Amino acid sequence: MVAVVDSSANSNIGGQLNSGVNESNLLSGNGTISRNNSGCGYVSSTTKAMAYEPPVSCTTFNILAPIYKRVDQKNQSLRESNFRAVWLSRNQKILNWLLHERSSIICLQEFWVDNEELVHMYQQRLGDAGYVTFQLARTNNRGDGLLTAVLKDHFTILNYRELLFNDCGDRVAQLLHVQLAFPFSQNQEGDAQQEFLLVNTHLLFPHDSCLSVARLHQVYKILQHVEQYQRENKLNNASILLCGDWNGSKRGQVYKFLRSQGFVSSYDIAHQYTDSDADSHRWVSHRNHRGNICGVDFILLCNPNKSRKPLKKSWAEAVFGIIKCQLQKASLNENNAFVFLKPGDHGNFLTYSAFCEALRQVKLIGLPYGLTSEETKELWMQADINGNGVVEYEEFKRRVWNSGCAELREENCSERTRDSENVTEEEAIGFNVKNAVLFPREAEKGMWPENYSLSDHARLTVVFSPVRMQCSQRGTSL
């Protein structure tokens, strides 16, 4: 269950967006991106480039809370929080960089909410620079949390909600319903205002592979709430930005799950990288406490013209992917995995009780952060394709072993309209990815500089431009 705190923020946070921000000093080139050969470009044939509109920039940065930053390798319990001058100096430098870059939106993770001096410093300096800030502590007094800052002259904040997962990692998320403060250029239908949803979060670290389900739960809860909020507020044509430290790479089930829901990695789009293994290590954004470097920080974009699988179906596919991964770690292939799952001398099928026992053995149920009984039954229903109460080998192969959260392509709405009279075409406003950078810049080459000390994460900044696009609205048949 997700606890939601709803805070109406419809205030006089408006005005004209100043196009003279500092992105041009930090982002080389004209920021334009076109469709690449694999079709991953984010301006499709169904979108229309607009006359110049001021860009929207977004920065996500895990700033490494002083309560977690180790300062002595020989004494792991000694943390930076014990040395005021040190953590104060580091965070002043972080703020200097953020204010120099001056992104329209700033999403911070591991913000030290329990320290009043640090909180006041961020609120005052960001406030003086024209930002409105929202902070959210993790549950159970963990000490850190999230901070989202939005330039008041760029946006109107229509609503703000806090999502409390109340899970084993005490994780939380922030949801902002945002409207650009300037209208689009005049067109045949007049000026239009762009609204979008912004999420800032920090997922659980995978200390154990068994926590994969817990991490998937966290993202599932976010998307469930976003979907509900869109439905309640009739925002089907609004773009979604998911920002934060996902504590997982492009090769994990969480990322694949999000891809199946129409999200793309803005950084990869800007650099025309694909989801192939060859491109999975081109950039990094984190050196963890084990010394490993990996890319875990994302600004994920879902435009309204992206098709999306039913959420529950995508979630089931992602869980099946985790099950397969756990079975492979036990050195089981497709054939002997099925033998492992099914009961002893029974026929060539899998029973529900055997399925539950197998999930228990691979530590996906029977733990506080594992699958619930309701979720296990839902998976079983998805696996039992013909509904005869057992899962045969072909069903196992199709649903479990070969299941995957496949990427969905952009749909051509005009083609779909010809197929059904219940589908109508509407114009929506989405985002085009113009450019994206990581700092330190070595991270863009898959390396981590030893002299970088601001955090154990790189700072990711993406520049977007508004773009008109066609998307479909499916009518209800009587």
mmCIF file of C-alpha atoms in Angstrom, residues 74-397:
data_model
loop_
_atom_site.group_PDB
_atom_site.id
_atom_site.type_symbol
_atom_site.label_atom_id
_atom_site.label_comp_id
_atom_site.label_asym_id
_atom_site.label_seq_id
_atom_site.Cartn_x
_atom_site.Cartn_y
_atom_site.Cartn_z
ATOM 1 C CA LYS A 74 39.949 1.581 7.909
ATOM 2 C CA ASN A 75 37.071 2.804 10.051
ATOM 3 C CA GLN A 76 33.887 2.293 8.024
ATOM 4 C CA SER A 77 31.699 3.646 10.821
ATOM 5 C CA LEU A 78 33.282 7.105 10.574
ATOM 6 C CA ARG A 79 31.109 9.323 8.396
ATOM 7 C CA GLU A 80 31.362 12.817 6.960
ATOM 8 C CA SER A 81 28.432 13.941 9.142
ATOM 9 C CA ASN A 82 30.882 14.015 12.081
ATOM 10 C CA PHE A 83 32.865 16.820 10.437
ATOM 11 C CA ARG A 84 30.775 19.956 9.880
ATOM 12 C CA ALA A 85 33.414 21.896 7.942
ATOM 13 C CA VAL A 86 33.827 19.030 5.488
ATOM 14 C CA TRP A 87 30.167 18.344 4.674
ATOM 15 C CA LEU A 88 29.368 22.059 4.634
ATOM 16 C CA SER A 89 32.142 22.803 2.135
ATOM 17 C CA ARG A 90 31.154 19.922 -0.143
ATOM 18 C CA ASN A 91 27.490 20.907 -0.196
ATOM 19 C CA GLN A 92 28.346 24.553 -0.836
ATOM 20 C CA LYS A 93 30.278 23.387 -3.911
ATOM 21 C CA ILE A 94 27.309 21.269 -4.999
ATOM 22 C CA LEU A 95 25.031 24.290 -4.734
ATOM 23 C CA ASN A 96 27.532 26.430 -6.629
ATOM 24 C CA TRP A 97 27.444 23.956 -9.520
ATOM 25 C CA LEU A 98 23.657 23.651 -9.482
ATOM 26 C CA LEU A 99 23.164 27.419 -9.481
ATOM 27 C CA HIS A 100 25.782 27.904 -12.177
ATOM 28 C CA GLU A 101 24.028 25.369 -14.383
ATOM 29 C CA ARG A 102 20.603 26.747 -13.415
ATOM 30 C CA SER A 103 18.426 23.962 -14.729
ATOM 31 C CA SER A 104 14.691 24.591 -14.885
ATOM 32 C CA ILE A 105 14.151 21.532 -12.670
ATOM 33 C CA ILE A 106 16.504 20.039 -10.069
ATOM 34 C CA CYS A 107 15.879 16.594 -8.550
ATOM 35 C CA LEU A 108 18.164 15.623 -5.660
ATOM 36 C CA GLN A 109 18.414 12.308 -3.830
ATOM 37 C CA GLU A 110 20.075 11.538 -0.467
ATOM 38 C CA PHE A 111 19.236 15.048 0.695
ATOM 39 C CA TRP A 112 20.110 15.279 4.398
ATOM 40 C CA VAL A 113 16.681 16.327 5.671
ATOM 41 C CA ASP A 114 17.560 15.793 9.340
ATOM 42 C CA ASN A 115 20.182 18.552 9.405
ATOM 43 C CA GLU A 116 18.485 21.929 9.821
ATOM 44 C CA GLU A 117 21.578 23.911 8.843
ATOM 45 C CA LEU A 118 21.995 22.075 5.534
ATOM 46 C CA VAL A 119 18.271 22.232 4.769
ATOM 47 C CA HIS A 120 18.205 25.972 5.453
ATOM 48 C CA MET A 121 21.249 26.534 3.235
ATOM 49 C CA TYR A 122 19.657 24.760 0.267
ATOM 50 C CA GLN A 123 16.274 26.411 0.757
ATOM 51 C CA GLN A 124 17.753 29.885 1.087
ATOM 52 C CA ARG A 125 20.184 29.727 -1.828
ATOM 53 C CA LEU A 126 17.728 27.992 -4.154
ATOM 54 C CA GLY A 127 14.954 30.335 -3.071
ATOM 55 C CA ASP A 128 17.122 33.395 -3.683
ATOM 56 C CA ALA A 129 17.832 32.029 -7.175
ATOM 57 C CA GLY A 130 14.121 31.830 -7.995
ATOM 58 C CA TYR A 131 13.325 28.206 -7.178
ATOM 59 C CA VAL A 132 10.397 26.805 -5.233
ATOM 60 C CA THR A 133 11.472 23.686 -3.315
ATOM 61 C CA PHE A 134 9.736 20.533 -2.116
ATOM 62 C CA GLN A 135 11.458 18.106 0.231
ATOM 63 C CA LEU A 136 10.395 14.680 1.464
ATOM 64 C CA ALA A 137 12.024 12.544 4.147
ATOM 65 C CA ARG A 138 12.224 8.774 3.912
ATOM 66 C CA THR A 139 9.989 6.974 6.383
ATOM 67 C CA ASN A 140 11.168 5.624 9.758
ATOM 68 C CA ASN A 141 13.559 8.521 10.349
ATOM 69 C CA ARG A 142 16.246 7.341 7.951
ATOM 70 C CA GLY A 143 17.744 10.837 7.924
ATOM 71 C CA ASP A 144 17.812 11.495 4.189
ATOM 72 C CA GLY A 145 15.230 11.986 1.478
ATOM 73 C CA LEU A 146 14.418 13.893 -1.681
ATOM 74 C CA LEU A 147 14.452 17.525 -2.748
ATOM 75 C CA THR A 148 12.859 18.840 -5.926
ATOM 76 C CA ALA A 149 13.396 22.451 -6.978
ATOM 77 C CA VAL A 150 11.516 24.159 -9.816
ATOM 78 C CA LEU A 151 12.151 27.629 -11.244
ATOM 79 C CA LYS A 152 9.116 29.755 -10.385
ATOM 80 C CA ASP A 153 9.327 31.842 -13.546
ATOM 81 C CA HIS A 154 9.343 28.756 -15.742
ATOM 82 C CA PHE A 155 6.440 26.747 -14.365
ATOM 83 C CA THR A 156 3.175 26.779 -12.484
ATOM 84 C CA ILE A 157 2.925 23.927 -9.961
ATOM 85 C CA LEU A 158 -0.639 22.658 -10.244
ATOM 86 C CA ASN A 159 -0.334 19.897 -7.658
ATOM 87 C CA TYR A 160 2.210 18.135 -5.464
ATOM 88 C CA ARG A 161 1.905 14.662 -3.965
ATOM 89 C CA GLU A 162 4.107 12.556 -1.729
ATOM 90 C CA LEU A 163 4.259 8.793 -2.170
ATOM 91 C CA LEU A 164 5.303 6.784 0.882
ATOM 92 C CA PHE A 165 5.974 3.166 -0.029
ATOM 93 C CA ASN A 166 6.221 1.956 3.599
ATOM 94 C CA ASP A 167 8.431 -0.908 2.442
ATOM 95 C CA CYS A 168 11.624 -2.557 3.633
ATOM 96 C CA GLY A 169 13.748 0.253 2.193
ATOM 97 C CA ASP A 170 11.594 3.101 3.544
ATOM 98 C CA ARG A 171 11.596 4.578 0.070
ATOM 99 C CA VAL A 172 9.492 7.524 -1.094
ATOM 100 C CA ALA A 173 8.729 9.489 -4.258
ATOM 101 C CA GLN A 174 7.553 12.976 -5.166
ATOM 102 C CA LEU A 175 4.990 13.665 -7.886
ATOM 103 C CA LEU A 176 4.534 17.155 -9.325
ATOM 104 C CA HIS A 177 1.868 18.201 -11.800
ATOM 105 C CA VAL A 178 3.557 20.996 -13.721
ATOM 106 C CA GLN A 179 2.474 23.512 -16.344
ATOM 107 C CA LEU A 180 4.860 25.548 -18.464
ATOM 108 C CA ALA A 181 4.342 29.196 -17.652
ATOM 109 C CA PHE A 182 4.387 30.306 -21.285
ATOM 110 C CA PRO A 183 1.879 29.408 -24.015
ATOM 111 C CA PHE A 184 2.913 27.918 -27.320
ATOM 112 C CA SER A 185 3.106 30.004 -30.463
ATOM 113 C CA GLN A 186 -0.175 30.804 -32.173
ATOM 114 C CA ASN A 187 -1.462 28.041 -34.449
ATOM 115 C CA GLN A 188 -4.748 27.230 -36.113
ATOM 116 C CA GLU A 189 -6.318 26.232 -32.824
ATOM 117 C CA GLY A 190 -4.811 29.072 -30.804
ATOM 118 C CA ASP A 191 -2.259 29.029 -27.986
ATOM 119 C CA ALA A 192 -1.772 25.877 -25.930
ATOM 120 C CA GLN A 193 -0.404 25.283 -22.442
ATOM 121 C CA GLN A 194 1.817 22.268 -21.827
ATOM 122 C CA GLU A 195 1.268 20.182 -18.710
ATOM 123 C CA PHE A 196 3.419 17.259 -17.650
ATOM 124 C CA LEU A 197 4.055 15.021 -14.657
ATOM 125 C CA LEU A 198 7.408 14.974 -12.869
ATOM 126 C CA VAL A 199 8.556 12.220 -10.493
ATOM 127 C CA ASN A 200 11.665 12.249 -8.290
ATOM 128 C CA THR A 201 12.645 9.032 -6.496
ATOM 129 C CA HIS A 202 15.505 6.870 -5.204
ATOM 130 C CA LEU A 203 15.050 3.114 -5.432
ATOM 131 C CA LEU A 204 16.369 0.488 -3.041
ATOM 132 C CA PHE A 205 19.975 -0.652 -3.524
ATOM 133 C CA PRO A 206 20.114 -4.332 -4.633
ATOM 134 C CA HIS A 207 22.184 -5.613 -1.692
ATOM 135 C CA ASP A 208 20.862 -9.060 -2.613
ATOM 136 C CA SER A 209 19.399 -10.317 -5.892
ATOM 137 C CA CYS A 210 16.270 -11.299 -3.953
ATOM 138 C CA LEU A 211 15.547 -7.575 -3.543
ATOM 139 C CA SER A 212 14.801 -7.319 -7.268
ATOM 140 C CA VAL A 213 11.111 -7.867 -6.560
ATOM 141 C CA ALA A 214 11.110 -5.117 -3.902
ATOM 142 C CA ARG A 215 12.673 -2.684 -6.369
ATOM 143 C CA LEU A 216 10.149 -3.668 -9.026
ATOM 144 C CA HIS A 217 7.363 -3.120 -6.488
ATOM 145 C CA GLN A 218 8.568 0.444 -5.925
ATOM 146 C CA VAL A 219 8.426 1.320 -9.623
ATOM 147 C CA TYR A 220 5.096 -0.486 -10.039
ATOM 148 C CA LYS A 221 3.615 1.605 -7.224
ATOM 149 C CA ILE A 222 4.872 4.809 -8.837
ATOM 150 C CA LEU A 223 3.358 3.930 -12.200
ATOM 151 C CA GLN A 224 0.092 2.795 -10.600
ATOM 152 C CA HIS A 225 -0.210 6.163 -8.909
ATOM 153 C CA VAL A 226 0.776 8.094 -12.031
ATOM 154 C CA GLU A 227 -1.804 6.148 -14.053
ATOM 155 C CA GLN A 228 -4.493 6.832 -11.450
ATOM 156 C CA TYR A 229 -3.582 10.527 -11.302
ATOM 157 C CA GLN A 230 -3.729 10.790 -15.106
ATOM 158 C CA ARG A 231 -7.135 9.122 -15.136
ATOM 159 C CA GLU A 232 -8.558 11.331 -12.370
ATOM 160 C CA ASN A 233 -7.276 14.535 -13.970
ATOM 161 C CA LYS A 234 -7.815 13.557 -17.624
ATOM 162 C CA LEU A 235 -4.104 13.825 -18.416
ATOM 163 C CA ASN A 236 -3.705 11.007 -20.935
ATOM 164 C CA ASN A 237 -1.967 13.421 -23.296
ATOM 165 C CA ALA A 238 0.606 14.615 -20.767
ATOM 166 C CA SER A 239 4.285 13.690 -20.906
ATOM 167 C CA ILE A 240 5.913 12.038 -17.888
ATOM 168 C CA LEU A 241 9.442 12.589 -16.590
ATOM 169 C CA LEU A 242 10.798 10.022 -14.123
ATOM 170 C CA CYS A 243 13.991 11.298 -12.501
ATOM 171 C CA GLY A 244 16.331 9.880 -9.924
ATOM 172 C CA ASP A 245 18.734 7.231 -8.750
ATOM 173 C CA TRP A 246 17.283 3.913 -9.901
ATOM 174 C CA ASN A 247 20.086 1.820 -8.341
ATOM 175 C CA GLY A 248 19.964 -0.429 -11.386
ATOM 176 C CA SER A 249 21.335 -0.443 -14.912
ATOM 177 C CA LYS A 250 19.764 -0.717 -18.359
ATOM 178 C CA ARG A 251 20.217 -4.485 -18.194
ATOM 179 C CA GLY A 252 17.900 -4.933 -15.193
ATOM 180 C CA GLN A 253 14.210 -5.821 -15.077
ATOM 181 C CA VAL A 254 13.220 -2.421 -13.652
ATOM 182 C CA TYR A 255 14.578 -0.632 -16.724
ATOM 183 C CA LYS A 256 13.020 -3.185 -19.079
ATOM 184 C CA PHE A 257 9.706 -2.778 -17.264
ATOM 185 C CA LEU A 258 9.829 0.989 -17.765
ATOM 186 C CA ARG A 259 10.742 0.575 -21.424
ATOM 187 C CA SER A 260 7.662 -1.598 -21.919
ATOM 188 C CA GLN A 261 5.634 1.294 -20.517
ATOM 189 C CA GLY A 262 6.879 3.664 -23.219
ATOM 190 C CA PHE A 263 9.720 5.335 -21.295
ATOM 191 C CA VAL A 264 13.082 6.088 -22.875
ATOM 192 C CA SER A 265 16.401 7.063 -21.323
ATOM 193 C CA SER A 266 16.877 10.711 -22.287
ATOM 194 C CA TYR A 267 20.658 10.466 -22.091
ATOM 195 C CA ASP A 268 20.731 7.476 -24.450
ATOM 196 C CA ILE A 269 18.377 9.192 -26.895
ATOM 197 C CA ALA A 270 20.579 12.293 -26.946
ATOM 198 C CA HIS A 271 23.651 10.187 -27.742
ATOM 199 C CA GLN A 272 21.806 7.758 -30.026
ATOM 200 C CA TYR A 273 22.623 4.744 -27.853
ATOM 201 C CA THR A 274 20.448 1.654 -27.974
ATOM 202 C CA ASP A 275 19.543 -0.937 -25.336
ATOM 203 C CA SER A 276 22.036 -3.409 -26.794
ATOM 204 C CA ASP A 277 24.763 -4.984 -24.674
ATOM 205 C CA ALA A 278 27.320 -3.077 -26.744
ATOM 206 C CA ASP A 279 25.836 0.257 -25.629
ATOM 207 C CA SER A 280 25.063 -0.744 -22.040
ATOM 208 C CA HIS A 281 28.520 0.206 -20.728
ATOM 209 C CA ARG A 282 29.203 3.338 -22.755
ATOM 210 C CA TRP A 283 28.458 5.606 -19.802
ATOM 211 C CA VAL A 284 28.420 5.355 -16.017
ATOM 212 C CA SER A 285 26.963 7.560 -13.273
ATOM 213 C CA HIS A 286 27.877 5.890 -9.987
ATOM 214 C CA ARG A 287 30.747 4.270 -8.143
ATOM 215 C CA ASN A 288 29.151 2.286 -5.342
ATOM 216 C CA HIS A 289 30.524 1.306 -1.933
ATOM 217 C CA ARG A 290 31.816 -1.933 -3.446
ATOM 218 C CA GLY A 291 33.961 -0.003 -5.918
ATOM 219 C CA ASN A 292 31.877 -0.965 -8.956
ATOM 220 C CA ILE A 293 31.010 1.660 -11.564
ATOM 221 C CA CYS A 294 27.694 1.535 -13.403
ATOM 222 C CA GLY A 295 25.000 3.699 -14.982
ATOM 223 C CA VAL A 296 22.078 4.003 -12.571
ATOM 224 C CA ASP A 297 20.891 7.626 -12.758
ATOM 225 C CA PHE A 298 18.185 8.362 -15.304
ATOM 226 C CA ILE A 299 15.802 10.984 -16.576
ATOM 227 C CA LEU A 300 13.208 8.801 -18.273
ATOM 228 C CA LEU A 301 10.715 10.338 -20.676
ATOM 229 C CA CYS A 302 7.352 9.033 -21.833
ATOM 230 C CA ASN A 303 5.648 11.149 -24.462
ATOM 231 C CA PRO A 304 1.881 10.947 -25.060
ATOM 232 C CA ASN A 305 2.361 9.384 -28.520
ATOM 233 C CA LYS A 306 4.088 6.330 -27.043
ATOM 234 C CA SER A 307 2.037 3.153 -26.840
ATOM 235 C CA ARG A 308 1.984 1.431 -23.459
ATOM 236 C CA LYS A 309 1.178 -2.137 -22.512
ATOM 237 C CA PRO A 310 -1.389 -2.732 -19.783
ATOM 238 C CA LEU A 311 0.501 -2.017 -16.564
ATOM 239 C CA LYS A 312 -0.377 -5.304 -14.863
ATOM 240 C CA LYS A 313 0.766 -7.308 -17.886
ATOM 241 C CA SER A 314 4.107 -5.483 -18.029
ATOM 242 C CA TRP A 315 4.619 -6.032 -14.307
ATOM 243 C CA ALA A 316 3.966 -9.780 -14.677
ATOM 244 C CA GLU A 317 6.445 -10.007 -17.547
ATOM 245 C CA ALA A 318 9.068 -8.262 -15.426
ATOM 246 C CA VAL A 319 8.512 -10.682 -12.526
ATOM 247 C CA PHE A 320 8.767 -13.648 -14.883
ATOM 248 C CA GLY A 321 12.074 -12.158 -16.021
ATOM 249 C CA ILE A 322 13.287 -12.086 -12.415
ATOM 250 C CA ILE A 323 12.178 -15.709 -11.929
ATOM 251 C CA LYS A 324 14.112 -16.736 -15.032
ATOM 252 C CA CYS A 325 17.190 -14.848 -13.809
ATOM 253 C CA GLN A 326 17.047 -16.577 -10.430
ATOM 254 C CA LEU A 327 16.703 -19.985 -12.103
ATOM 255 C CA GLN A 328 19.653 -19.258 -14.389
ATOM 256 C CA LYS A 329 21.757 -18.292 -11.380
ATOM 257 C CA ALA A 330 21.067 -21.792 -10.110
ATOM 258 C CA SER A 331 22.594 -23.073 -13.397
ATOM 259 C CA LEU A 332 19.232 -24.195 -14.746
ATOM 260 C CA ASN A 333 18.373 -24.010 -18.436
ATOM 261 C CA GLU A 334 14.922 -24.051 -20.013
ATOM 262 C CA ASN A 335 14.419 -27.820 -19.814
ATOM 263 C CA ASN A 336 15.775 -28.583 -16.365
ATOM 264 C CA ALA A 337 14.201 -25.399 -14.960
ATOM 265 C CA PHE A 338 10.785 -26.809 -15.809
ATOM 266 C CA VAL A 339 11.762 -30.137 -14.245
ATOM 267 C CA PHE A 340 12.886 -28.239 -11.129
ATOM 268 C CA LEU A 341 9.550 -26.431 -10.920
ATOM 269 C CA LYS A 342 7.139 -29.290 -11.511
ATOM 270 C CA PRO A 343 6.356 -31.932 -8.867
ATOM 271 C CA GLY A 344 8.319 -35.209 -8.871
ATOM 272 C CA ASP A 345 6.753 -37.902 -11.033
ATOM 273 C CA HIS A 346 3.684 -35.960 -12.142
ATOM 274 C CA GLY A 347 2.969 -35.381 -15.825
ATOM 275 C CA ASN A 348 4.471 -32.762 -18.047
ATOM 276 C CA PHE A 349 2.812 -29.885 -16.226
ATOM 277 C CA LEU A 350 3.290 -27.555 -13.290
ATOM 278 C CA THR A 351 0.786 -27.262 -10.421
ATOM 279 C CA TYR A 352 0.081 -24.111 -8.434
ATOM 280 C CA SER A 353 1.458 -25.583 -5.199
ATOM 281 C CA ALA A 354 4.687 -26.594 -6.954
ATOM 282 C CA PHE A 355 4.925 -23.145 -8.498
ATOM 283 C CA CYS A 356 4.655 -21.520 -5.034
ATOM 284 C CA GLU A 357 7.245 -23.883 -3.580
ATOM 285 C CA ALA A 358 9.681 -23.094 -6.378
ATOM 286 C CA LEU A 359 9.213 -19.353 -5.819
ATOM 287 C CA ARG A 360 9.944 -19.915 -2.144
ATOM 288 C CA GLN A 361 13.164 -21.750 -2.964
ATOM 289 C CA VAL A 362 14.426 -18.889 -5.137
ATOM 290 C CA LYS A 363 13.426 -16.437 -2.351
ATOM 291 C CA LEU A 364 10.716 -14.577 -4.236
ATOM 292 C CA ILE A 365 7.977 -15.376 -1.705
ATOM 293 C CA GLY A 366 7.990 -16.042 2.023
ATOM 294 C CA LEU A 367 9.968 -12.878 2.776
ATOM 295 C CA PRO A 368 8.691 -9.454 3.933
ATOM 296 C CA TYR A 369 9.759 -7.893 0.624
ATOM 297 C CA GLY A 370 8.703 -10.782 -1.610
ATOM 298 C CA LEU A 371 5.615 -11.376 -3.704
ATOM 299 C CA THR A 372 2.279 -11.310 -1.895
ATOM 300 C CA SER A 373 -0.170 -14.207 -2.180
ATOM 301 C CA GLU A 374 -2.393 -12.045 -4.375
ATOM 302 C CA GLU A 375 0.501 -11.237 -6.698
ATOM 303 C CA THR A 376 1.525 -14.888 -6.847
ATOM 304 C CA LYS A 377 -2.010 -15.852 -7.891
ATOM 305 C CA GLU A 378 -1.990 -13.124 -10.532
ATOM 306 C CA LEU A 379 1.267 -14.490 -11.963
ATOM 307 C CA TRP A 380 -0.200 -17.972 -12.013
ATOM 308 C CA MET A 381 -3.242 -16.754 -13.949
ATOM 309 C CA GLN A 382 -0.933 -15.092 -16.483
ATOM 310 C CA ALA A 383 1.136 -18.292 -16.835
ATOM 311 C CA ASP A 384 -1.909 -20.593 -17.189
ATOM 312 C CA ILE A 385 -2.789 -19.418 -20.681
ATOM 313 C CA ASN A 386 -5.586 -21.897 -21.388
ATOM 314 C CA GLY A 387 -6.994 -21.678 -17.865
ATOM 315 C CA ASN A 388 -7.030 -25.436 -17.189
ATOM 316 C CA GLY A 389 -5.481 -25.113 -13.712
ATOM 317 C CA VAL A 390 -1.976 -26.300 -14.624
ATOM 318 C CA VAL A 391 0.914 -24.828 -16.581
ATOM 319 C CA GLU A 392 2.197 -27.086 -19.325
ATOM 320 C CA TYR A 393 5.696 -26.957 -20.759
ATOM 321 C CA GLU A 394 4.733 -24.817 -23.771
ATOM 322 C CA GLU A 395 2.963 -22.336 -21.489
ATOM 323 C CA PHE A 396 6.003 -22.232 -19.214
ATOM 324 C CA LYS A 397 8.271 -21.619 -22.188
#
